[in-house]
Backbone as JSON Lines, residues from 0, in Angstrom:
{"i":0,"aa":"M","n":[-23.49,7.29,-8.26],"ca":[-22.05,7.22,-8.07],"c":[-21.64,5.76,-8.1]}
{"i":1,"aa":"T","n":[-20.69,5.43,-8.97],"ca":[-20.21,4.06,-9.05],"c":[-18.79,3.97,-8.48]}
{"i":2,"aa":"N","n":[-18.63,3.04,-7.57],"ca":[-17.33,2.79,-6.94],"c":[-16.87,1.41,-7.35]}
{"i":3,"aa":"H","n":[-15.6,1.26,-7.67],"ca":[-15.07,-0.07,-7.95],"c":[-13.55,-0.08,-7.8]}
{"i":4,"aa":"I","n":[-13.05,-1.28,-7.55],"ca":[-11.61,-1.52,-7.47],"c":[-11.21,-2.28,-8.71]}
{"i":5,"aa":"K","n":[-10.12,-1.86,-9.3],"ca":[-9.68,-2.47,-10.55],"c":[-8.18,-2.71,-10.49]}
{"i":6,"aa":"Q","n":[-7.75,-3.88,-10.98],"ca":[-6.32,-4.15,-11.11],"c":[-5.81,-3.37,-12.32]}
{"i":7,"aa":"L","n":[-4.7,-2.67,-12.12],"ca":[-4.11,-1.89,-13.2],"c":[-2.86,-2.61,-13.7]}
{"i":8,"aa":"N","n":[-2.87,-2.95,-14.98],"ca":[-1.73,-3.62,-15.6],"c":[-0.82,-2.64,-16.32]}
{"i":9,"aa":"S","n":[-1.28,-1.4,-16.4],"ca":[-0.48,-0.3,-16.95],"c":[-0.93,0.96,-16.23]}
{"i":10,"aa":"L","n":[0.03,1.81,-15.91],"ca":[-0.28,3.06,-15.22],"c":[-0.28,4.25,-16.16]}
{"i":11,"aa":"S","n":[0.02,4.02,-17.42],"ca":[0.2,5.12,-18.38],"c":[-0.98,6.09,-18.4]}
{"i":12,"aa":"Q","n":[-2.19,5.58,-18.52],"ca":[-3.33,6.48,-18.63],"c":[-3.71,7.12,-17.29]}
{"i":13,"aa":"Y","n":[-3.15,6.62,-16.19],"ca":[-3.48,7.15,-14.87],"c":[-2.32,7.94,-14.26]}
{"i":14,"aa":"K","n":[-1.26,8.12,-15.02],"ca":[-0.04,8.73,-14.48],"c":[-0.29,10.09,-13.84]}
{"i":15,"aa":"M","n":[-1.06,10.95,-14.47],"ca":[-1.3,12.28,-13.91],"c":[-2.21,12.21,-12.69]}
{"i":16,"aa":"Q","n":[-3.22,11.33,-12.72],"ca":[-4.08,11.17,-11.55],"c":[-3.28,10.63,-10.37]}
{"i":17,"aa":"L","n":[-2.4,9.66,-10.63],"ca":[-1.56,9.11,-9.57],"c":[-0.59,10.16,-9.02]}
{"i":18,"aa":"T","n":[-0.03,10.97,-9.9],"ca":[0.88,12.04,-9.48],"c":[0.15,13.02,-8.57]}
{"i":19,"aa":"D","n":[-1.03,13.45,-8.99],"ca":[-1.81,14.39,-8.17],"c":[-2.21,13.76,-6.84]}
{"i":20,"aa":"L","n":[-2.62,12.49,-6.88],"ca":[-3.02,11.78,-5.66],"c":[-1.85,11.7,-4.68]}
{"i":21,"aa":"L","n":[-0.69,11.29,-5.16],"ca":[0.49,11.18,-4.31],"c":[0.87,12.55,-3.75]}
{"i":22,"aa":"D","n":[0.84,13.57,-4.58],"ca":[1.18,14.93,-4.15],"c":[0.22,15.4,-3.05]}
{"i":23,"aa":"L","n":[-1.07,15.19,-3.23],"ca":[-2.06,15.6,-2.21],"c":[-1.84,14.86,-0.89]}
{"i":24,"aa":"C","n":[-1.55,13.57,-0.97],"ca":[-1.33,12.78,0.25],"c":[-0.07,13.25,0.98]}
{"i":25,"aa":"I","n":[0.98,13.54,0.24],"ca":[2.22,14.04,0.84],"c":[1.97,15.4,1.5]}
{"i":26,"aa":"K","n":[1.29,16.27,0.77],"ca":[1.03,17.62,1.31],"c":[0.08,17.58,2.52]}
{"i":27,"aa":"S","n":[-0.7,16.51,2.65],"ca":[-1.59,16.4,3.82],"c":[-0.88,15.74,5.0]}
{"i":28,"aa":"G","n":[0.42,15.45,4.84],"ca":[1.21,14.97,5.97],"c":[1.59,13.5,5.94]}
{"i":29,"aa":"A","n":[1.2,12.76,4.92],"ca":[1.55,11.34,4.86],"c":[3.03,11.17,4.55]}
{"i":30,"aa":"S","n":[3.67,10.25,5.24],"ca":[5.08,9.95,5.01],"c":[5.14,8.85,3.95]}
{"i":31,"aa":"L","n":[5.5,9.22,2.75],"ca":[5.44,8.29,1.62],"c":[6.75,8.22,0.85]}
{"i":32,"aa":"G","n":[7.84,8.55,1.51],"ca":[9.14,8.46,0.85],"c":[9.58,9.76,0.2]}
{"i":33,"aa":"F","n":[8.74,10.78,0.27],"ca":[9.06,12.07,-0.32],"c":[8.82,13.16,0.73]}
{"i":34,"aa":"K","n":[9.54,14.26,0.62],"ca":[9.31,15.41,1.49],"c":[8.23,16.29,0.87]}
{"i":35,"aa":"T","n":[7.64,17.16,1.67],"ca":[6.51,17.97,1.2],"c":[6.89,18.95,0.1]}
{"i":36,"aa":"D","n":[8.16,19.27,-0.05],"ca":[8.57,20.2,-1.1],"c":[8.96,19.48,-2.4]}
{"i":37,"aa":"V","n":[8.55,18.24,-2.54],"ca":[8.9,17.46,-3.73],"c":[8.33,18.11,-4.99]}
{"i":38,"aa":"D","n":[9.09,18.03,-6.05],"ca":[8.66,18.54,-7.35],"c":[7.73,17.5,-7.98]}
{"i":39,"aa":"K","n":[6.64,17.95,-8.59],"ca":[5.68,17.02,-9.2],"c":[6.32,16.13,-10.26]}
{"i":40,"aa":"Q","n":[7.34,16.64,-10.95],"ca":[8.01,15.82,-11.96],"c":[8.66,14.6,-11.32]}
{"i":41,"aa":"Q","n":[9.18,14.73,-10.1],"ca":[9.76,13.59,-9.4],"c":[8.69,12.54,-9.12]}
{"i":42,"aa":"L","n":[7.49,12.99,-8.79],"ca":[6.4,12.07,-8.52],"c":[5.96,11.36,-9.8]}
{"i":43,"aa":"T","n":[5.91,12.1,-10.89],"ca":[5.57,11.5,-12.19],"c":[6.62,10.46,-12.56]}
{"i":44,"aa":"T","n":[7.89,10.78,-12.36],"ca":[8.98,9.84,-12.65],"c":[8.84,8.59,-11.79]}
{"i":45,"aa":"Y","n":[8.46,8.77,-10.54],"ca":[8.24,7.61,-9.66],"c":[7.21,6.66,-10.28]}
{"i":46,"aa":"W","n":[6.07,7.2,-10.72],"ca":[5.02,6.34,-11.3],"c":[5.47,5.72,-12.61]}
{"i":47,"aa":"E","n":[6.27,6.45,-13.39],"ca":[6.79,5.87,-14.64],"c":[7.69,4.67,-14.32]}
{"i":48,"aa":"E","n":[8.5,4.78,-13.28],"ca":[9.36,3.66,-12.88],"c":[8.52,2.48,-12.39]}
{"i":49,"aa":"I","n":[7.51,2.75,-11.58],"ca":[6.63,1.68,-11.09],"c":[5.96,0.99,-12.28]}
{"i":50,"aa":"N","n":[5.56,1.76,-13.27],"ca":[4.89,1.21,-14.45],"c":[5.78,0.19,-15.16]}
{"i":51,"aa":"T","n":[7.09,0.39,-15.14],"ca":[8.0,-0.56,-15.81],"c":[8.22,-1.82,-14.98]}
{"i":52,"aa":"Q","n":[7.75,-1.82,-13.73],"ca":[7.98,-2.95,-12.82],"c":[6.7,-3.73,-12.5]}
{"i":53,"aa":"L","n":[5.65,-3.5,-13.22],"ca":[4.36,-4.11,-12.87],"c":[4.34,-5.63,-12.99]}
{"i":54,"aa":"Q","n":[5.29,-6.22,-13.7],"ca":[5.31,-7.69,-13.8],"c":[5.58,-8.34,-12.45]}
{"i":55,"aa":"N","n":[6.21,-7.62,-11.52],"ca":[6.48,-8.15,-10.17],"c":[5.59,-7.51,-9.11]}
{"i":56,"aa":"R","n":[4.56,-6.83,-9.54],"ca":[3.69,-6.11,-8.62],"c":[2.22,-6.44,-8.88]}
{"i":57,"aa":"M","n":[1.44,-6.24,-7.84],"ca":[-0.02,-6.23,-7.97],"c":[-0.42,-4.8,-7.66]}
{"i":58,"aa":"F","n":[-1.13,-4.15,-8.57],"ca":[-1.5,-2.75,-8.41],"c":[-3.01,-2.64,-8.53]}
{"i":59,"aa":"L","n":[-3.64,-2.1,-7.48],"ca":[-5.09,-1.91,-7.47],"c":[-5.42,-0.43,-7.37]}
{"i":60,"aa":"G","n":[-6.4,0.0,-8.13],"ca":[-6.89,1.37,-8.06],"c":[-8.33,1.38,-7.6]}
{"i":61,"aa":"Y","n":[-8.7,2.38,-6.82],"ca":[-10.08,2.56,-6.36],"c":[-10.65,3.74,-7.14]}
{"i":62,"aa":"F","n":[-11.75,3.5,-7.82],"ca":[-12.35,4.51,-8.68],"c":[-13.74,4.9,-8.19]}
{"i":63,"aa":"I","n":[-14.02,6.18,-8.23],"ca":[-15.37,6.7,-8.02],"c":[-15.71,7.47,-9.28]}
{"i":64,"aa":"N","n":[-16.77,7.02,-9.96],"ca":[-17.16,7.64,-11.24],"c":[-15.96,7.8,-12.18]}
{"i":65,"aa":"N","n":[-15.19,6.74,-12.33],"ca":[-14.04,6.68,-13.24],"c":[-12.89,7.61,-12.86]}
{"i":66,"aa":"T","n":[-12.92,8.17,-11.66],"ca":[-11.81,8.98,-11.16],"c":[-11.05,8.17,-10.13]}
{"i":67,"aa":"L","n":[-9.75,8.07,-10.3],"ca":[-8.9,7.33,-9.37],"c":[-8.77,8.14,-8.08]}
{"i":68,"aa":"V","n":[-9.26,7.58,-6.97],"ca":[-9.2,8.28,-5.69],"c":[-8.37,7.51,-4.66]}
{"i":69,"aa":"G","n":[-7.89,6.33,-5.01],"ca":[-7.08,5.56,-4.08],"c":[-6.34,4.46,-4.82]}
{"i":70,"aa":"C","n":[-5.28,3.97,-4.19],"ca":[-4.54,2.86,-4.79],"c":[-3.69,2.19,-3.72]}
{"i":71,"aa":"V","n":[-3.26,1.01,-4.04],"ca":[-2.29,0.27,-3.23],"c":[-1.6,-0.71,-4.16]}
{"i":72,"aa":"H","n":[-0.36,-1.02,-3.84],"ca":[0.31,-2.06,-4.61],"c":[1.29,-2.8,-3.72]}
{"i":73,"aa":"Y","n":[1.63,-3.98,-4.15],"ca":[2.67,-4.73,-3.46],"c":[3.69,-5.2,-4.46]}
{"i":74,"aa":"T","n":[4.89,-5.43,-3.94],"ca":[5.98,-6.0,-4.71],"c":[6.26,-7.37,-4.14]}
{"i":75,"aa":"R","n":[6.21,-8.35,-5.0],"ca":[6.48,-9.72,-4.58],"c":[7.99,-9.91,-4.43]}
{"i":76,"aa":"C","n":[8.39,-10.57,-3.36],"ca":[9.8,-10.88,-3.14],"c":[10.3,-11.77,-4.28]}
{"i":77,"aa":"Q","n":[11.48,-11.49,-4.8],"ca":[12.04,-12.25,-5.91],"c":[13.08,-13.28,-5.46]}
{"i":78,"aa":"K","n":[13.37,-13.31,-4.15],"ca":[14.33,-14.29,-3.65],"c":[13.68,-15.67,-3.61]}
{"i":79,"aa":"Q","n":[14.43,-16.68,-3.95],"ca":[13.9,-18.04,-4.04],"c":[13.23,-18.48,-2.74]}
{"i":80,"aa":"N","n":[13.81,-18.1,-1.61],"ca":[13.23,-18.52,-0.33],"c":[12.18,-17.55,0.21]}
{"i":81,"aa":"G","n":[11.83,-16.54,-0.59],"ca":[10.86,-15.54,-0.14],"c":[9.68,-15.35,-1.07]}
{"i":82,"aa":"L","n":[9.46,-16.3,-1.97],"ca":[8.38,-16.15,-2.95],"c":[6.99,-16.15,-2.31]}
{"i":83,"aa":"H","n":[6.92,-16.51,-1.06],"ca":[5.65,-16.55,-0.33],"c":[5.28,-15.2,0.29]}
{"i":84,"aa":"R","n":[6.11,-14.17,0.08],"ca":[5.85,-12.89,0.73],"c":[5.89,-11.73,-0.26]}
{"i":85,"aa":"A","n":[5.27,-10.62,0.17],"ca":[5.25,-9.4,-0.64],"c":[5.23,-8.2,0.3]}
{"i":86,"aa":"E","n":[5.69,-7.07,-0.22],"ca":[5.71,-5.83,0.55],"c":[4.67,-4.87,0.02]}
{"i":87,"aa":"I","n":[3.77,-4.45,0.91],"ca":[2.76,-3.44,0.57],"c":[3.46,-2.09,0.44]}
{"i":88,"aa":"E","n":[3.11,-1.38,-0.63],"ca":[3.68,-0.05,-0.87],"c":[2.58,0.93,-1.26]}
{"i":89,"aa":"K","n":[2.73,2.12,-0.82],"ca":[1.91,3.26,-1.24],"c":[0.4,3.02,-1.19]}
{"i":90,"aa":"L","n":[-0.12,2.79,-0.01],"ca":[-1.56,2.83,0.18],"c":[-1.94,4.3,0.22]}
{"i":91,"aa":"L","n":[-2.66,4.75,-0.79],"ca":[-3.03,6.16,-0.92],"c":[-4.54,6.3,-1.04]}
{"i":92,"aa":"V","n":[-5.1,7.26,-0.35],"ca":[-6.51,7.63,-0.52],"c":[-6.56,9.16,-0.56]}
{"i":93,"aa":"H","n":[-7.21,9.69,-1.57],"ca":[-7.36,11.14,-1.72],"c":[-7.89,11.7,-0.4]}
{"i":94,"aa":"P","n":[-7.28,12.79,0.12],"ca":[-7.72,13.34,1.4],"c":[-9.23,13.63,1.5]}
{"i":95,"aa":"Q","n":[-9.85,14.0,0.4],"ca":[-11.28,14.28,0.38],"c":[-12.13,13.02,0.6]}
{"i":96,"aa":"Y","n":[-11.55,11.84,0.34],"ca":[-12.3,10.58,0.42],"c":[-11.82,9.68,1.57]}
{"i":97,"aa":"Q","n":[-11.0,10.23,2.46],"ca":[-10.52,9.42,3.58],"c":[-11.63,9.22,4.6]}
{"i":98,"aa":"R","n":[-11.5,8.13,5.36],"ca":[-12.43,7.75,6.42],"c":[-13.8,7.31,5.88]}
{"i":99,"aa":"L","n":[-13.78,6.8,4.64],"ca":[-15.0,6.26,4.02],"c":[-14.9,4.76,3.76]}
{"i":100,"aa":"G","n":[-13.83,4.14,4.25],"ca":[-13.65,2.71,4.06],"c":[-12.87,2.32,2.82]}
{"i":101,"aa":"I","n":[-12.36,3.3,2.1],"ca":[-11.63,3.01,0.85],"c":[-10.32,2.28,1.15]}
{"i":102,"aa":"A","n":[-9.57,2.75,2.14],"ca":[-8.3,2.1,2.48],"c":[-8.54,0.65,2.9]}
{"i":103,"aa":"S","n":[-9.57,0.43,3.71],"ca":[-9.89,-0.95,4.14],"c":[-10.26,-1.81,2.94]}
{"i":104,"aa":"A","n":[-11.08,-1.27,2.05],"ca":[-11.48,-2.03,0.86],"c":[-10.27,-2.37,0.0]}
{"i":105,"aa":"L","n":[-9.36,-1.42,-0.17],"ca":[-8.15,-1.69,-0.95],"c":[-7.28,-2.76,-0.29]}
{"i":106,"aa":"M","n":[-7.1,-2.66,1.01],"ca":[-6.26,-3.64,1.7],"c":[-6.89,-5.03,1.68]}
{"i":107,"aa":"H","n":[-8.19,-5.13,1.89],"ca":[-8.85,-6.44,1.83],"c":[-8.74,-7.03,0.41]}
{"i":108,"aa":"S","n":[-8.88,-6.18,-0.58],"ca":[-8.77,-6.65,-1.97],"c":[-7.37,-7.12,-2.3]}
{"i":109,"aa":"I","n":[-6.37,-6.38,-1.86],"ca":[-5.0,-6.79,-2.18],"c":[-4.62,-8.04,-1.41]}
{"i":110,"aa":"E","n":[-5.18,-8.21,-0.22],"ca":[-4.93,-9.45,0.53],"c":[-5.54,-10.65,-0.21]}
{"i":111,"aa":"R","n":[-6.75,-10.48,-0.75],"ca":[-7.38,-11.56,-1.52],"c":[-6.55,-11.9,-2.76]}
{"i":112,"aa":"E","n":[-6.08,-10.87,-3.45],"ca":[-5.25,-11.1,-4.65],"c":[-3.94,-11.78,-4.27]}
{"i":113,"aa":"A","n":[-3.36,-11.38,-3.16],"ca":[-2.11,-12.0,-2.71],"c":[-2.32,-13.49,-2.44]}
{"i":114,"aa":"T","n":[-3.42,-13.8,-1.77],"ca":[-3.72,-15.2,-1.46],"c":[-3.88,-16.01,-2.74]}
{"i":115,"aa":"K","n":[-4.53,-15.43,-3.75],"ca":[-4.68,-16.13,-5.04],"c":[-3.33,-16.42,-5.68]}
{"i":116,"aa":"Q","n":[-2.33,-15.59,-5.38],"ca":[-0.98,-15.77,-5.94],"c":[-0.06,-16.55,-4.99]}
{"i":117,"aa":"S","n":[-0.67,-17.23,-4.01],"ca":[0.07,-18.03,-3.04],"c":[1.02,-17.22,-2.16]}
{"i":118,"aa":"I","n":[0.7,-15.95,-1.98],"ca":[1.45,-15.12,-1.04],"c":[0.79,-15.29,0.32]}
{"i":119,"aa":"E","n":[1.6,-15.65,1.3],"ca":[1.07,-15.92,2.63],"c":[1.54,-14.93,3.68]}
{"i":120,"aa":"L","n":[2.43,-14.01,3.31],"ca":[2.92,-13.01,4.26],"c":[3.01,-11.66,3.56]}
{"i":121,"aa":"L","n":[2.37,-10.66,4.16],"ca":[2.49,-9.29,3.68],"c":[3.22,-8.48,4.74]}
{"i":122,"aa":"V","n":[4.14,-7.64,4.31],"ca":[4.88,-6.77,5.22],"c":[4.73,-5.32,4.72]}
{"i":123,"aa":"L","n":[4.88,-4.38,5.65],"ca":[4.81,-2.97,5.28],"c":[5.5,-2.15,6.35]}
{"i":124,"aa":"D","n":[5.76,-0.89,6.03],"ca":[6.3,0.02,7.03],"c":[5.54,1.33,6.95]}
{"i":125,"aa":"T","n":[5.54,2.05,8.08],"ca":[4.87,3.33,8.15],"c":[5.55,4.18,9.21]}
{"i":126,"aa":"Q","n":[5.37,5.47,9.13],"ca":[6.0,6.36,10.1],"c":[5.45,6.1,11.5]}
{"i":127,"aa":"T","n":[6.33,5.93,12.45],"ca":[5.93,5.69,13.84],"c":[5.12,6.87,14.36]}
{"i":128,"aa":"G","n":[3.98,6.54,14.97],"ca":[3.12,7.57,15.54],"c":[2.11,8.15,14.57]}
{"i":129,"aa":"D","n":[2.21,7.8,13.3],"ca":[1.28,8.29,12.29],"c":[-0.08,7.62,12.48]}
{"i":130,"aa":"K","n":[-1.15,8.28,12.0],"ca":[-2.5,7.71,12.1],"c":[-2.6,6.36,11.39]}
{"i":131,"aa":"S","n":[-1.73,6.13,10.44],"ca":[-1.77,4.86,9.7],"c":[-1.44,3.68,10.61]}
{"i":132,"aa":"E","n":[-0.68,3.9,11.67],"ca":[-0.38,2.79,12.59],"c":[-1.67,2.24,13.18]}
{"i":133,"aa":"Y","n":[-2.55,3.1,13.62],"ca":[-3.83,2.66,14.19],"c":[-4.62,1.9,13.12]}
{"i":134,"aa":"F","n":[-4.62,2.4,11.9],"ca":[-5.35,1.75,10.81],"c":[-4.83,0.33,10.59]}
{"i":135,"aa":"Y","n":[-3.52,0.16,10.48],"ca":[-2.96,-1.17,10.22],"c":[-3.25,-2.13,11.38]}
{"i":136,"aa":"Q","n":[-3.2,-1.63,12.59],"ca":[-3.53,-2.47,13.74],"c":[-5.01,-2.87,13.69]}
{"i":137,"aa":"K","n":[-5.86,-1.95,13.29],"ca":[-7.3,-2.22,13.21],"c":[-7.61,-3.32,12.19]}
{"i":138,"aa":"I","n":[-6.84,-3.38,11.12],"ca":[-7.09,-4.42,10.1],"c":[-6.2,-5.63,10.3]}
{"i":139,"aa":"K","n":[-5.73,-5.79,11.54],"ca":[-5.07,-7.02,12.01],"c":[-3.64,-7.22,11.52]}
{"i":140,"aa":"Y","n":[-2.91,-6.12,11.3],"ca":[-1.49,-6.23,11.04],"c":[-0.78,-6.16,12.39]}
{"i":141,"aa":"T","n":[0.3,-6.9,12.53],"ca":[1.04,-6.98,13.78],"c":[2.33,-6.17,13.67]}
{"i":142,"aa":"K","n":[2.57,-5.33,14.65],"ca":[3.8,-4.53,14.66],"c":[4.95,-5.43,15.11]}
{"i":143,"aa":"S","n":[6.0,-5.46,14.31],"ca":[7.14,-6.31,14.65],"c":[8.31,-5.51,15.21]}
{"i":144,"aa":"G","n":[8.25,-4.19,15.1],"ca":[9.32,-3.37,15.65],"c":[9.38,-2.01,15.0]}
{"i":145,"aa":"E","n":[10.35,-1.23,15.44],"ca":[10.52,0.09,14.85],"c":[11.99,0.48,14.86]}
{"i":146,"aa":"I","n":[12.32,1.33,13.92],"ca":[13.68,1.85,13.82],"c":[13.58,3.36,14.02]}
{"i":147,"aa":"P","n":[14.24,3.89,15.04],"ca":[14.19,5.34,15.25],"c":[15.06,6.07,14.24]}
{"i":148,"aa":"H","n":[14.79,7.39,14.07],"ca":[15.69,8.23,13.28],"c":[15.77,7.76,11.82]}
{"i":149,"aa":"F","n":[14.68,7.22,11.29],"ca":[14.71,6.54,9.98],"c":[14.46,7.48,8.81]}
{"i":150,"aa":"V","n":[13.56,8.46,8.99],"ca":[13.25,9.41,7.92],"c":[13.28,10.82,8.48]}
{"i":151,"aa":"S","n":[13.41,11.79,7.6],"ca":[13.41,13.19,8.04],"c":[12.44,14.01,7.21]}
{"i":152,"aa":"D","n":[11.98,15.11,7.79],"ca":[11.09,16.01,7.06],"c":[11.88,17.18,6.47]}
{"i":153,"aa":"N","n":[11.16,18.16,5.91],"ca":[11.81,19.31,5.28],"c":[12.7,20.09,6.24]}
{"i":154,"aa":"N","n":[12.38,20.04,7.52],"ca":[13.13,20.81,8.53],"c":[14.26,20.0,9.16]}
{"i":155,"aa":"G","n":[14.49,18.79,8.69],"ca":[15.55,17.97,9.24],"c":[15.17,17.24,10.52]}
{"i":156,"aa":"V","n":[13.88,17.24,10.86],"ca":[13.4,16.52,12.03],"c":[13.29,15.04,11.66]}
{"i":157,"aa":"F","n":[13.81,14.18,12.53],"ca":[13.8,12.75,12.26],"c":[12.61,12.05,12.91]}
{"i":158,"aa":"F","n":[12.14,11.0,12.25],"ca":[11.03,10.19,12.74],"c":[11.4,8.71,12.6]}
{"i":159,"aa":"G","n":[10.8,7.91,13.46],"ca":[11.0,6.48,13.37],"c":[10.07,5.85,12.35]}
{"i":160,"aa":"T","n":[10.38,4.63,11.98],"ca":[9.54,3.85,11.09],"c":[9.17,2.56,11.79]}
{"i":161,"aa":"S","n":[7.89,2.21,11.72],"ca":[7.38,0.98,12.33],"c":[7.13,-0.05,11.24]}
{"i":162,"aa":"Y","n":[7.43,-1.31,11.56],"ca":[7.26,-2.41,10.61],"c":[6.11,-3.31,11.06]}
{"i":163,"aa":"Y","n":[5.29,-3.7,10.1],"ca":[4.11,-4.52,10.36],"c":[4.09,-5.72,9.42]}
{"i":164,"aa":"F","n":[3.38,-6.76,9.85],"ca":[3.19,-7.93,8.99],"c":[1.81,-8.51,9.22]}
{"i":165,"aa":"K","n":[1.38,-9.3,8.26],"ca":[0.13,-10.06,8.38],"c":[0.33,-11.38,7.66]}
{"i":166,"aa":"I","n":[0.05,-12.46,8.38],"ca":[0.09,-13.79,7.77],"c":[-1.3,-14.06,7.22]}
{"i":167,"aa":"L","n":[-1.35,-14.38,5.94],"ca":[-2.62,-14.66,5.26],"c":[-2.89,-16.15,5.29]}
{"i":168,"aa":"L","n":[-4.15,-16.5,5.19],"ca":[-4.51,-17.91,5.11],"c":[-4.0,-18.5,3.8]}
{"i":169,"aa":"P","n":[-3.41,-19.67,3.85],"ca":[-3.03,-20.32,2.59],"c":[-4.27,-20.6,1.75]}
{"i":170,"aa":"T","n":[-4.12,-20.6,0.45],"ca":[-5.23,-20.83,-0.46],"c":[-6.0,-22.09,-0.09]}
{"i":171,"aa":"S","n":[-5.31,-23.13,0.35],"ca":[-5.95,-24.4,0.69],"c":[-6.9,-24.28,1.88]}
{"i":172,"aa":"Q","n":[-6.76,-23.23,2.69],"ca":[-7.61,-23.08,3.88],"c":[-8.73,-22.07,3.7]}
{"i":173,"aa":"I","n":[-8.75,-21.36,2.61],"ca":[-9.8,-20.36,2.4],"c":[-11.14,-21.05,2.24]}
{"i":174,"aa":"N","n":[-12.13,-20.5,2.9],"ca":[-13.52,-20.98,2.86],"c":[-13.71,-22.38,3.45]}
{"i":175,"aa":"K","n":[-12.71,-22.92,4.15],"ca":[-12.89,-24.23,4.77],"c":[-13.31,-24.08,6.22]}
{"i":176,"aa":"T","n":[-12.53,-23.38,6.98],"ca":[-12.81,-23.23,8.4],"c":[-12.6,-21.78,8.8]}
{"i":177,"aa":"P","n":[-13.6,-21.19,9.42],"ca":[-13.35,-19.83,9.89],"c":[-12.36,-19.89,11.06]}
{"i":178,"aa":"C","n":[-11.33,-19.07,10.98],"ca":[-10.37,-19.01,12.08],"c":[-9.67,-17.69,12.06]}
{"i":179,"aa":"D","n":[-9.06,-17.38,13.15],"ca":[-8.29,-16.16,13.28],"c":[-6.86,-16.48,12.83]}
{"i":180,"aa":"V","n":[-6.33,-15.66,11.91],"ca":[-4.99,-15.9,11.4],"c":[-3.98,-15.91,12.53]}
{"i":181,"aa":"A","n":[-4.2,-15.12,13.56],"ca":[-3.27,-15.09,14.69],"c":[-3.12,-16.47,15.32]}
{"i":182,"aa":"S","n":[-4.16,-17.29,15.24],"ca":[-4.07,-18.63,15.83],"c":[-3.14,-19.54,15.02]}
{"i":183,"aa":"L","n":[-2.81,-19.15,13.8],"ca":[-1.9,-19.95,12.98],"c":[-0.44,-19.69,13.34]}
{"i":184,"aa":"I","n":[-0.19,-18.58,14.04],"ca":[1.18,-18.23,14.42],"c":[1.54,-19.0,15.68]}
{"i":185,"aa":"T","n":[2.62,-19.75,15.62],"ca":[3.03,-20.52,16.8],"c":[4.3,-19.98,17.37]}
């Protein structure tokens, strides 16, 4: 079994795998911007739109034996005063392959790629109380707050959204001195 992470510069050949992956994650309870009754065509359209925006994104796929089982991407801020930051979007791992370290590997890889692009701040959001909150805290993301009543499910039940960030080491400090990024925050 061969496992590898690959940067995807086009999603065209992976569109159906990404659609199925997103659909499975949504149906397993992940809050990913869609309700569980979403039509697969809407998910395919989502990936087609993302594919047209890859010039402002870093997109990584996790493959096992050439099958896409996970992905993550970020969108770099386009504001002149925000070029140092990016927003993590759609960290997905096929339910059958969860809890095997794939999400951690994807996040560590995207953080390395961000640092190479002089991105020093990553931000993300997730449903408050979801298992993903524990995951992000475990990989050293800091919760900055939450907004209640932010998203709803198929039954009209509302949930809050929590916001997280991580300050990355500037490229100039990588491999020079081991330190905890939290110590850089003053």
